[in-house]
Short mmCIF file of C-alpha atoms in Angstrom, two decimals:
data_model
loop_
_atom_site.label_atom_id
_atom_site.label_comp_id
_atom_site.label_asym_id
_atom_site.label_seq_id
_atom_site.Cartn_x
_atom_site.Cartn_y
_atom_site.Cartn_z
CA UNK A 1 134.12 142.47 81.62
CA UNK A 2 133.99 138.49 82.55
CA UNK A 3 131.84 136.33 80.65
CA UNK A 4 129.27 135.07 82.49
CA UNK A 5 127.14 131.99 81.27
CA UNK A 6 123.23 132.71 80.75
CA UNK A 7 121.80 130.22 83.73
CA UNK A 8 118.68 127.81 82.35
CA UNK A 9 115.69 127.78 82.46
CA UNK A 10 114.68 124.99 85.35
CA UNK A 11 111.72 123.19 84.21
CA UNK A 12 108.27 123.83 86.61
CA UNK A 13 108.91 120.71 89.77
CA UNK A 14 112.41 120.88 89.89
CA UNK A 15 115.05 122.58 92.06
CA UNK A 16 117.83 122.82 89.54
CA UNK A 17 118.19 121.58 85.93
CA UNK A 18 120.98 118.58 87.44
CA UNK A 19 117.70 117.49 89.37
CA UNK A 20 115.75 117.67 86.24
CA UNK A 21 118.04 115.98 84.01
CA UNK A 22 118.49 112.99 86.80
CA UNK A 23 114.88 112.29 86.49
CA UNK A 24 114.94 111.93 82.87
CA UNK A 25 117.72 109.64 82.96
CA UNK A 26 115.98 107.32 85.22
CA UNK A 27 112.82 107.47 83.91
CA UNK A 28 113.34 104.12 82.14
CA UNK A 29 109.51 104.20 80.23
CA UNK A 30 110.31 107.32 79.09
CA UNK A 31 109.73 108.51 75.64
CA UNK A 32 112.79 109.90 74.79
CA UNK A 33 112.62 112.97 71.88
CA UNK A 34 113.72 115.69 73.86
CA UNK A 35 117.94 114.90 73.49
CA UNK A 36 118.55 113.87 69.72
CA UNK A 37 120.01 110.62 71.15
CA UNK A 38 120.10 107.40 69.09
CA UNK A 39 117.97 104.60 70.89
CA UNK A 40 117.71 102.82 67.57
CA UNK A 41 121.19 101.66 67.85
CA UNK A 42 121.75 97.71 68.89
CA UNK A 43 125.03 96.90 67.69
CA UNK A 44 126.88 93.83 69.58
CA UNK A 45 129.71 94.62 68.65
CA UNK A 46 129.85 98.41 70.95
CA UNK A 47 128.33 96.37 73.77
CA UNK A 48 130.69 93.34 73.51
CA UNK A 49 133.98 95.69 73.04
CA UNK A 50 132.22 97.71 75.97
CA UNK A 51 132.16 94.33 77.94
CA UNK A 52 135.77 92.86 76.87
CA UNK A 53 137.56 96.74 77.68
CA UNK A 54 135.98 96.36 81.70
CA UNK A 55 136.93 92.52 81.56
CA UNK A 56 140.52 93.28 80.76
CA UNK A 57 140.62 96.24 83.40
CA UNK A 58 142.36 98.07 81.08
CA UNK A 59 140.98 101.04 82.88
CA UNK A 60 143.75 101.25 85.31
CA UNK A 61 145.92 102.64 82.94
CA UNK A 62 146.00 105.79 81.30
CA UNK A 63 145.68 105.72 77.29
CA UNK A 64 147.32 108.06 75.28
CA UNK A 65 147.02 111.51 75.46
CA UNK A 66 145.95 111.91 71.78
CA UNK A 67 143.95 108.96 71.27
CA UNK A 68 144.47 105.48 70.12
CA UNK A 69 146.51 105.93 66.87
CA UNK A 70 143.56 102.77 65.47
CA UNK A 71 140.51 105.41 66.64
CA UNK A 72 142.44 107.99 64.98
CA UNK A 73 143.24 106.33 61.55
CA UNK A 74 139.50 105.39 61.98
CA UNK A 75 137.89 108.78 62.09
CA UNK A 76 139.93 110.32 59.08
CA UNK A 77 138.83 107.30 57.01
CA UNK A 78 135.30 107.78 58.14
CA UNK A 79 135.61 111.30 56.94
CA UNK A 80 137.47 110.70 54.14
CA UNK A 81 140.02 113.12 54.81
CA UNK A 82 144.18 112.84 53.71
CA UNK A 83 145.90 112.00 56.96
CA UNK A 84 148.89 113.94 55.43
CA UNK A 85 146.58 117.11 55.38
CA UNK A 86 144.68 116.65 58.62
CA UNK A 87 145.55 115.96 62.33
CA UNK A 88 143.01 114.54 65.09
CA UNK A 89 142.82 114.86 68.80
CA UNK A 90 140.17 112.14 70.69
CA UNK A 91 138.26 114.44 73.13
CA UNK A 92 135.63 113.49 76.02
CA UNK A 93 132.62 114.42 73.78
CA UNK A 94 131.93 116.86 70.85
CA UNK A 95 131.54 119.82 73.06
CA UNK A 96 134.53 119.09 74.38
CA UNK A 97 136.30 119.42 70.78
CA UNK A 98 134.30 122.73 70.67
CA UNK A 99 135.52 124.10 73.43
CA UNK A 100 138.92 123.28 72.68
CA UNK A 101 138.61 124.46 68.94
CA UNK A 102 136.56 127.98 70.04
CA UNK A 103 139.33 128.86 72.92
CA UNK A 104 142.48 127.78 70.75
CA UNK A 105 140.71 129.86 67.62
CA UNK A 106 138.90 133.38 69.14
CA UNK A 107 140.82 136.11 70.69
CA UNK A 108 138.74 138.41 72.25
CA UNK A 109 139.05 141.22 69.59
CA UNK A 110 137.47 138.84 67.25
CA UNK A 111 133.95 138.08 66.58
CA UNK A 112 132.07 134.75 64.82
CA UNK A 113 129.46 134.58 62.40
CA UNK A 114 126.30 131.86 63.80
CA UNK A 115 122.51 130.91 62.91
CA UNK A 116 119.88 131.59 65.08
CA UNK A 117 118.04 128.95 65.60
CA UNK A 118 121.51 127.03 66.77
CA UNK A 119 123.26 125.24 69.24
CA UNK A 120 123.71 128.14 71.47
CA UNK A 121 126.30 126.15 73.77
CA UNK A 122 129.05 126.87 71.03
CA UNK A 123 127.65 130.40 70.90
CA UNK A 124 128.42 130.76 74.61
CA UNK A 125 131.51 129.17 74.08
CA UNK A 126 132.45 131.48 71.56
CA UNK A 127 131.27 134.94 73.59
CA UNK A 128 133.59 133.63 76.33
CA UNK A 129 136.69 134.07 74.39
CA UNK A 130 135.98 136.17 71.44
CA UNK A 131 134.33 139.87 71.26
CA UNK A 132 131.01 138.82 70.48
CA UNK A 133 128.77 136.35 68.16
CA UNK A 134 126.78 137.66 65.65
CA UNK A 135 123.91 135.50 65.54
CA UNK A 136 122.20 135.69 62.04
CA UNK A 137 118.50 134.89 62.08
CA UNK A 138 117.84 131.76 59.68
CA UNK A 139 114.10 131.22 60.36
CA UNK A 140 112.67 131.56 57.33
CA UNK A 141 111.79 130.50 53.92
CA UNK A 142 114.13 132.94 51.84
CA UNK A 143 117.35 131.27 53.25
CA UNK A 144 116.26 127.98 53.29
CA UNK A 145 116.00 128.11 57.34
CA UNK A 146 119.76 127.44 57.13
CA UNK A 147 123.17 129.94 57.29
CA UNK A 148 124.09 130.39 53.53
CA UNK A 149 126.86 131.64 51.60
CA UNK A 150 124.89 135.13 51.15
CA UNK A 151 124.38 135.25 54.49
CA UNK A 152 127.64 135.48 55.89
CA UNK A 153 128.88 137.62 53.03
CA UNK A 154 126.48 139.92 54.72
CA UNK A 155 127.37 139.77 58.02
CA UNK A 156 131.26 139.46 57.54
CA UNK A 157 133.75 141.86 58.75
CA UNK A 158 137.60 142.89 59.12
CA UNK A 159 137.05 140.99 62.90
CA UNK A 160 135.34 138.25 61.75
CA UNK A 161 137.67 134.69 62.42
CA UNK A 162 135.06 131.77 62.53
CA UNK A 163 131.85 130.63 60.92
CA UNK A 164 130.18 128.17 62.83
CA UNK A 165 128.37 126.03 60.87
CA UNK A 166 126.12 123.13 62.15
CA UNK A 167 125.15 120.91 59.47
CA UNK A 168 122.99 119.52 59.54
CA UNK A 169 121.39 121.89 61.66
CA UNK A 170 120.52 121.68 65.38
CA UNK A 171 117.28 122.29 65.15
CA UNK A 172 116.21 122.80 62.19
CA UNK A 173 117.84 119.33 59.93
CA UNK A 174 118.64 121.46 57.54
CA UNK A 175 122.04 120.18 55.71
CA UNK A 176 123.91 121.73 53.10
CA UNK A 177 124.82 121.10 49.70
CA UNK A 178 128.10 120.40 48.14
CA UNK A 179 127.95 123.64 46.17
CA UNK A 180 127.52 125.71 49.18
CA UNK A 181 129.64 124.34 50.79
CA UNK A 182 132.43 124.87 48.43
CA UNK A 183 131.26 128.55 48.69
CA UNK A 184 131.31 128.32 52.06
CA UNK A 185 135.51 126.85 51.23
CA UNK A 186 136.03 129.71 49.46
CA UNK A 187 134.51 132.73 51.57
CA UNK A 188 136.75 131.22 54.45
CA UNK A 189 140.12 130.88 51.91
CA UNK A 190 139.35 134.69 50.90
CA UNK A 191 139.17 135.82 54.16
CA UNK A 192 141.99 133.93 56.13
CA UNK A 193 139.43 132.84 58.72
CA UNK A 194 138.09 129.36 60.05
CA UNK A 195 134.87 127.59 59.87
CA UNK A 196 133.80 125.62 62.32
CA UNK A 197 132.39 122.67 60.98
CA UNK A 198 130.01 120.60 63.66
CA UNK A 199 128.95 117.12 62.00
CA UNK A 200 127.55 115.48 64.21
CA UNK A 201 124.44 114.34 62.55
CA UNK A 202 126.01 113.97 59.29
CA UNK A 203 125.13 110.18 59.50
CA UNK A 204 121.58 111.10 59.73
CA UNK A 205 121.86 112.65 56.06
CA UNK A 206 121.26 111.11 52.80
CA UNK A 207 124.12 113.84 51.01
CA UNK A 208 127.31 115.33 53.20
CA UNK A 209 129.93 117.02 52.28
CA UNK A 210 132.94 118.00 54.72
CA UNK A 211 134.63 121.18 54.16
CA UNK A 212 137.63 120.01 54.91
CA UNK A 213 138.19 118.57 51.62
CA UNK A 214 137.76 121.95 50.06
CA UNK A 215 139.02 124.19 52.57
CA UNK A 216 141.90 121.58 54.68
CA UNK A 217 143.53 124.67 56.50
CA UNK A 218 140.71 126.85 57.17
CA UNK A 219 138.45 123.97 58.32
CA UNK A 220 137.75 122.75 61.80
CA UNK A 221 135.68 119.57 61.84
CA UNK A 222 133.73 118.47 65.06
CA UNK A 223 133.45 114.53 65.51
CA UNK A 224 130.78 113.21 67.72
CA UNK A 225 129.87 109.24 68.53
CA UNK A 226 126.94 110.61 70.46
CA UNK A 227 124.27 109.95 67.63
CA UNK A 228 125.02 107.51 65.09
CA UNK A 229 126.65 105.30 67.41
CA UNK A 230 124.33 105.43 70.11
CA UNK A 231 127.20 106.02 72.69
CA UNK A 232 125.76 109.49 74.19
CA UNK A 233 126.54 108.82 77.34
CA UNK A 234 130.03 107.40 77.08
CA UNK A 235 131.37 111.17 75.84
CA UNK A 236 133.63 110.38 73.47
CA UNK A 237 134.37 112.67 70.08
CA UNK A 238 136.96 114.25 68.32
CA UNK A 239 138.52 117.67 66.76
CA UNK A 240 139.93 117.54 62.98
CA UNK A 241 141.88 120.32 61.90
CA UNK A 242 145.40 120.51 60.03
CA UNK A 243 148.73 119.82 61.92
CA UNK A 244 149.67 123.13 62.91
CA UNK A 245 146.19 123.95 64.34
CA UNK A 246 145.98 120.81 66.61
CA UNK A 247 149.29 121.28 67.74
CA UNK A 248 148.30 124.43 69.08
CA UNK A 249 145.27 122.82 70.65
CA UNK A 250 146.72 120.43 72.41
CA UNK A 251 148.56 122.65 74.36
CA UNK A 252 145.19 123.58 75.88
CA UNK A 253 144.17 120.25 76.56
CA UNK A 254 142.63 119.22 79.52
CA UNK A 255 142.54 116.03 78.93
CA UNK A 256 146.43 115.57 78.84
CA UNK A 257 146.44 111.50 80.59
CA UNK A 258 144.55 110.49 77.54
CA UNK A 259 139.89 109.95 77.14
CA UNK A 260 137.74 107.58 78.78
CA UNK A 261 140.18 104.29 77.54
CA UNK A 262 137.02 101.41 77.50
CA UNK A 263 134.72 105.01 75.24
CA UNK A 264 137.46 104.70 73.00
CA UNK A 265 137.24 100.70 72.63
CA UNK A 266 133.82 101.14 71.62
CA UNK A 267 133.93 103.74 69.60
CA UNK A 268 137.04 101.68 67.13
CA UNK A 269 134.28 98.70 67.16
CA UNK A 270 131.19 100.83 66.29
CA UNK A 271 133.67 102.55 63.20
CA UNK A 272 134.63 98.61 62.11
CA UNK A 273 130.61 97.10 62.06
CA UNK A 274 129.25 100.99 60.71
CA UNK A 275 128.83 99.58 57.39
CA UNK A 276 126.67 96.79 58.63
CA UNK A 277 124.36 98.82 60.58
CA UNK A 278 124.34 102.07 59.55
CA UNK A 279 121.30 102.03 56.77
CA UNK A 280 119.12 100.47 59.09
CA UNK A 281 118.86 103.16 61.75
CA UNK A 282 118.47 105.69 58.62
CA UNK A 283 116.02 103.94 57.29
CA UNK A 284 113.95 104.13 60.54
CA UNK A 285 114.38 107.45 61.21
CA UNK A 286 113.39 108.28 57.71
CA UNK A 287 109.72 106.37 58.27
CA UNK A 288 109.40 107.56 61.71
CA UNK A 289 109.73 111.43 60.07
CA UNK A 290 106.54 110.27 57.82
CA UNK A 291 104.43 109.69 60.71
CA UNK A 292 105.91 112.59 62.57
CA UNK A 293 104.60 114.50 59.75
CA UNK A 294 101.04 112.87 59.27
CA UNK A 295 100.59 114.02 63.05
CA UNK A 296 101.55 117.08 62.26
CA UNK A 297 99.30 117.66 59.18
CA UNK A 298 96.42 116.22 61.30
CA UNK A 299 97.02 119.20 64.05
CA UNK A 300 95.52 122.95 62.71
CA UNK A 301 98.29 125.54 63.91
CA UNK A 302 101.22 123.36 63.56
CA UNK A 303 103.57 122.73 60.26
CA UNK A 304 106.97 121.64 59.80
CA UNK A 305 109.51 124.03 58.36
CA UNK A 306 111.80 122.11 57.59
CA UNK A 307 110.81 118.40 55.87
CA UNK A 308 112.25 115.69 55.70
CA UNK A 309 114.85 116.76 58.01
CA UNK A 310 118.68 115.69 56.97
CA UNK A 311 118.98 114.89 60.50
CA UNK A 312 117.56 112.88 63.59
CA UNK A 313 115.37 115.90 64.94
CA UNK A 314 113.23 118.23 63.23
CA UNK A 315 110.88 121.49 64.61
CA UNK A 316 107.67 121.29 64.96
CA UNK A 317 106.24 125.05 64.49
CA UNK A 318 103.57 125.85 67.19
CA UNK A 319 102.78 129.20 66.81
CA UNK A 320 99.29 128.77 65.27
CA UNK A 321 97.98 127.46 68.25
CA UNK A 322 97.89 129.91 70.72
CA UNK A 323 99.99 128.23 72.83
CA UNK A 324 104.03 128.77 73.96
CA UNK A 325 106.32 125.48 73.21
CA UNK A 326 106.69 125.59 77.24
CA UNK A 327 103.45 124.71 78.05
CA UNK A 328 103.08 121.65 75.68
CA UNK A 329 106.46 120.29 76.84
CA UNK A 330 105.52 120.18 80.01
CA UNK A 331 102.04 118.89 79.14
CA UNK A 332 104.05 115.88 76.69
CA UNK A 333 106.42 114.93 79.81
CA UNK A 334 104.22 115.25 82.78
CA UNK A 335 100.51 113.97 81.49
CA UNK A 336 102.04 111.87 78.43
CA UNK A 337 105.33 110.48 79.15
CA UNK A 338 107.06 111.88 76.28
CA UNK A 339 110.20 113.89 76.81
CA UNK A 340 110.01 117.02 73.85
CA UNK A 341 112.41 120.21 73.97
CA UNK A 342 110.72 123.68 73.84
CA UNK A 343 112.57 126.26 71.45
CA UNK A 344 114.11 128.46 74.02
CA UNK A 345 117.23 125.55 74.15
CA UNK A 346 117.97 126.28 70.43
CA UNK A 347 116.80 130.00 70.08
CA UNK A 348 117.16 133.51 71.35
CA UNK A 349 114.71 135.02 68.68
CA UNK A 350 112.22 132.04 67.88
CA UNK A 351 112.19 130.20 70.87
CA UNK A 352 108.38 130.91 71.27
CA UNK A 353 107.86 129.08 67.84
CA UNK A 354 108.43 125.58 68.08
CA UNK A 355 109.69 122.37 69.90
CA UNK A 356 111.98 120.13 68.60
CA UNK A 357 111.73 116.85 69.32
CA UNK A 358 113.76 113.62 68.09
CA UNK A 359 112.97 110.78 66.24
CA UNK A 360 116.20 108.11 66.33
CA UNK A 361 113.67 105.94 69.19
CA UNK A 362 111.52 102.64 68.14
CA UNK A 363 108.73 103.45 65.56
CA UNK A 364 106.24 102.41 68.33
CA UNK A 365 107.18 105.16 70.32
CA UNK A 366 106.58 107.86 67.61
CA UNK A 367 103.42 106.22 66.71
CA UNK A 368 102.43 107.36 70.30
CA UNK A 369 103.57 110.72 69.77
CA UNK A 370 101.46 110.80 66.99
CA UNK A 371 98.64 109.95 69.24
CA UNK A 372 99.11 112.08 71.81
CA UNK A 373 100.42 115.06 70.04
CA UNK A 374 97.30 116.16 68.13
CA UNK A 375 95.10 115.25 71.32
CA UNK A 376 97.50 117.54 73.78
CA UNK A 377 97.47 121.00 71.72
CA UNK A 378 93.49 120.61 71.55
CA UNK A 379 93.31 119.47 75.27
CA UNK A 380 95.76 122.59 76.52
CA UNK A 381 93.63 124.88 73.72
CA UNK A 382 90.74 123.70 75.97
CA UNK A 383 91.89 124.54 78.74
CA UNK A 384 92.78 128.13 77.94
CA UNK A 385 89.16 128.96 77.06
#
């Protein structure tokens, strides 16, 4: 039977979710915590290698097919990974690295082991070309609201080929630890089978460990300059695995005349200046968690599960309030100005449970949410009676 990819959910005043997303985007006043994007990020040096790449009209040319070898040396040092262990292809985003990694990896007799709360796009990916995903509910207190070691010793089989770990976790924040993730190493050694290893918010994180260095053949790493870097909407990434895996992938590659050559340009000059900017945007998102947190403590029915986050983005539970995440998303965006996600992005089990919302935006902005948030759930509680 053909795979066919669960439509979404298109948001109350809107036609189609392309119409939806088009007003957000030009919504310049907007609040923006509904996308885990990184509006903190001011670096000259992306915008002025952004400027100089269109200058030189460069763009006429196609770059290589595997990436600039510079953007490449770049990433493995970033990672700290052995260039004689591990391979990289550049890729026209993250997902586009997990598409390439899920369909080069599954067979369709296989399954994969995921959390639930997640990022269900590499879910779908992963039901498209494997048998099925076995999605491992992580909401709760005795796991740590995170996939752990025990967990997928459960849930492992003879079919099993990939554990998809996000870490930290979309959602939730949740990161692990270095000792988990060596267990992690191991379970995937024992086993002959792959995890897939999404980073992208590892930046966000005050600890991070890549499971590469434990586990350099059964590890594929996921590269994104979406958050960190600020560059979401220049969709640029990369894949990490070792050099027999991404040979195989790139024979699957779409992208075969080479990514977005003026993406790439930025991304080598936001890798050179990290070190000079990096701590700052940490340090904000860190404080704007604290008041994200007094507004939640001020608001009966709410709590956090999972604080301080490891991440840019945290849940906010709702479910003490007699309301469904839906309702005050739409309230946030349409009465407040402030873009929030409800949980059925993230969730198939919890989605009536919680919003997530991001953080990585001015403090002045998230003192408004704090404002508004409190004053919303009473006002829509209010309206209910």
């Amino acid at each position: 039977m053909a795979f066919k990819k669960k439509e979404k959910k298109i948001p109350s005043g809107f036609n189609s979710i392309n119409e939806f997303f088009d007003y957000l985007y030009k919504k310049e006043d907007l609040i923006w915590m509904g996308q885990n994007t990184n509006h903190l990020q001011k670096d000259k040096n992306i915008e002025n290698a952004l400027i100089a790449a269109a200058k030189k009209r460069d763009y006429c040319k196609y770059p290589p097919p595997e990436g600039f070898p510079e953007l490449k040396e770049l990433i493995l040092k970033d990672l700290d990974l052995d260039p004689e262990q591990q391979d990289i292809q550049i890729t026209a985003s993250g997902t586009e690295g997990l598409y390439l990694a899920i369909s080069t990896i599954l067979h369709h007799t296989q399954n994969s082991i995921a959390s639930d709360p997640g990022y269900l796009i590499i879910n779908n990916f992963a039901n498209r070309f494997g048998n099925h995903v076995k999605e491992v509910p992580i909401y709760n207190k005795d796991c740590g609201y995170k996939l752990t070691p025990k967990l997928i010793r459960e849930y492992i089989d003879m079919d099993t080929k990939l554990i998809i770990l996000i870490d930290p976790l979309n959602p939730l924040g949740r990161a692990y630890t270095e000792d988990e993730i060596k267990e992690i190493a191991e379970i995937a050694k024992e086993n002959d089978i792959y995890i897939l290893h999404d980073v992208t918010y590892r930046d966000f994180s005050k600890h991070h460990t890549i499971a590469a260095k434990y586990a350099p053949n059964h590890t594929i790493t996921i590269y994104s300059f979406a958050k960190i870097f600020g560059m979401a909407g220049l969709r640029i990434g990369a894949v990490v695995a070792s050099h027999e895996l991404i040979r195989k992938m790139r024979s699957s590659v779409i992208n075969d005349l080479g990514t977005n050559s003026i993406a790439q340009e930025a991304a080598i000059a936001g890798l050179e200046s990290k070190d000079k900017w990096i701590n700052d945007v940490k340090d904000t998102t860190f404080e704007n968690q604290k008041i994200i947190k007094e507004a939640v403590d001020e608001t009966p029915g709410t709590f956090l599960p999972v604080y301080p986050s490891d991440a840019n983005m945290m849940v906010i539970d709702v479910s003490g309030t007699g309301l469904a995440p839906t309702e005050i998303a739409e309230y946030l965006l349409k009465e407040k100005n402030i873009f929030v996600r409800e949980g059925n992005y993230t969730s198939k089990l919890f989605a009536n449970k919680y919003i997530r919302i991001s953080y990585s935006i001015p403090t002045e902005q998230i003192l408004k949410f704090k404002d508004e948030f409190k004053n919303a759930i009473l006002t829509l509680q209010e309206q209910k009676r």
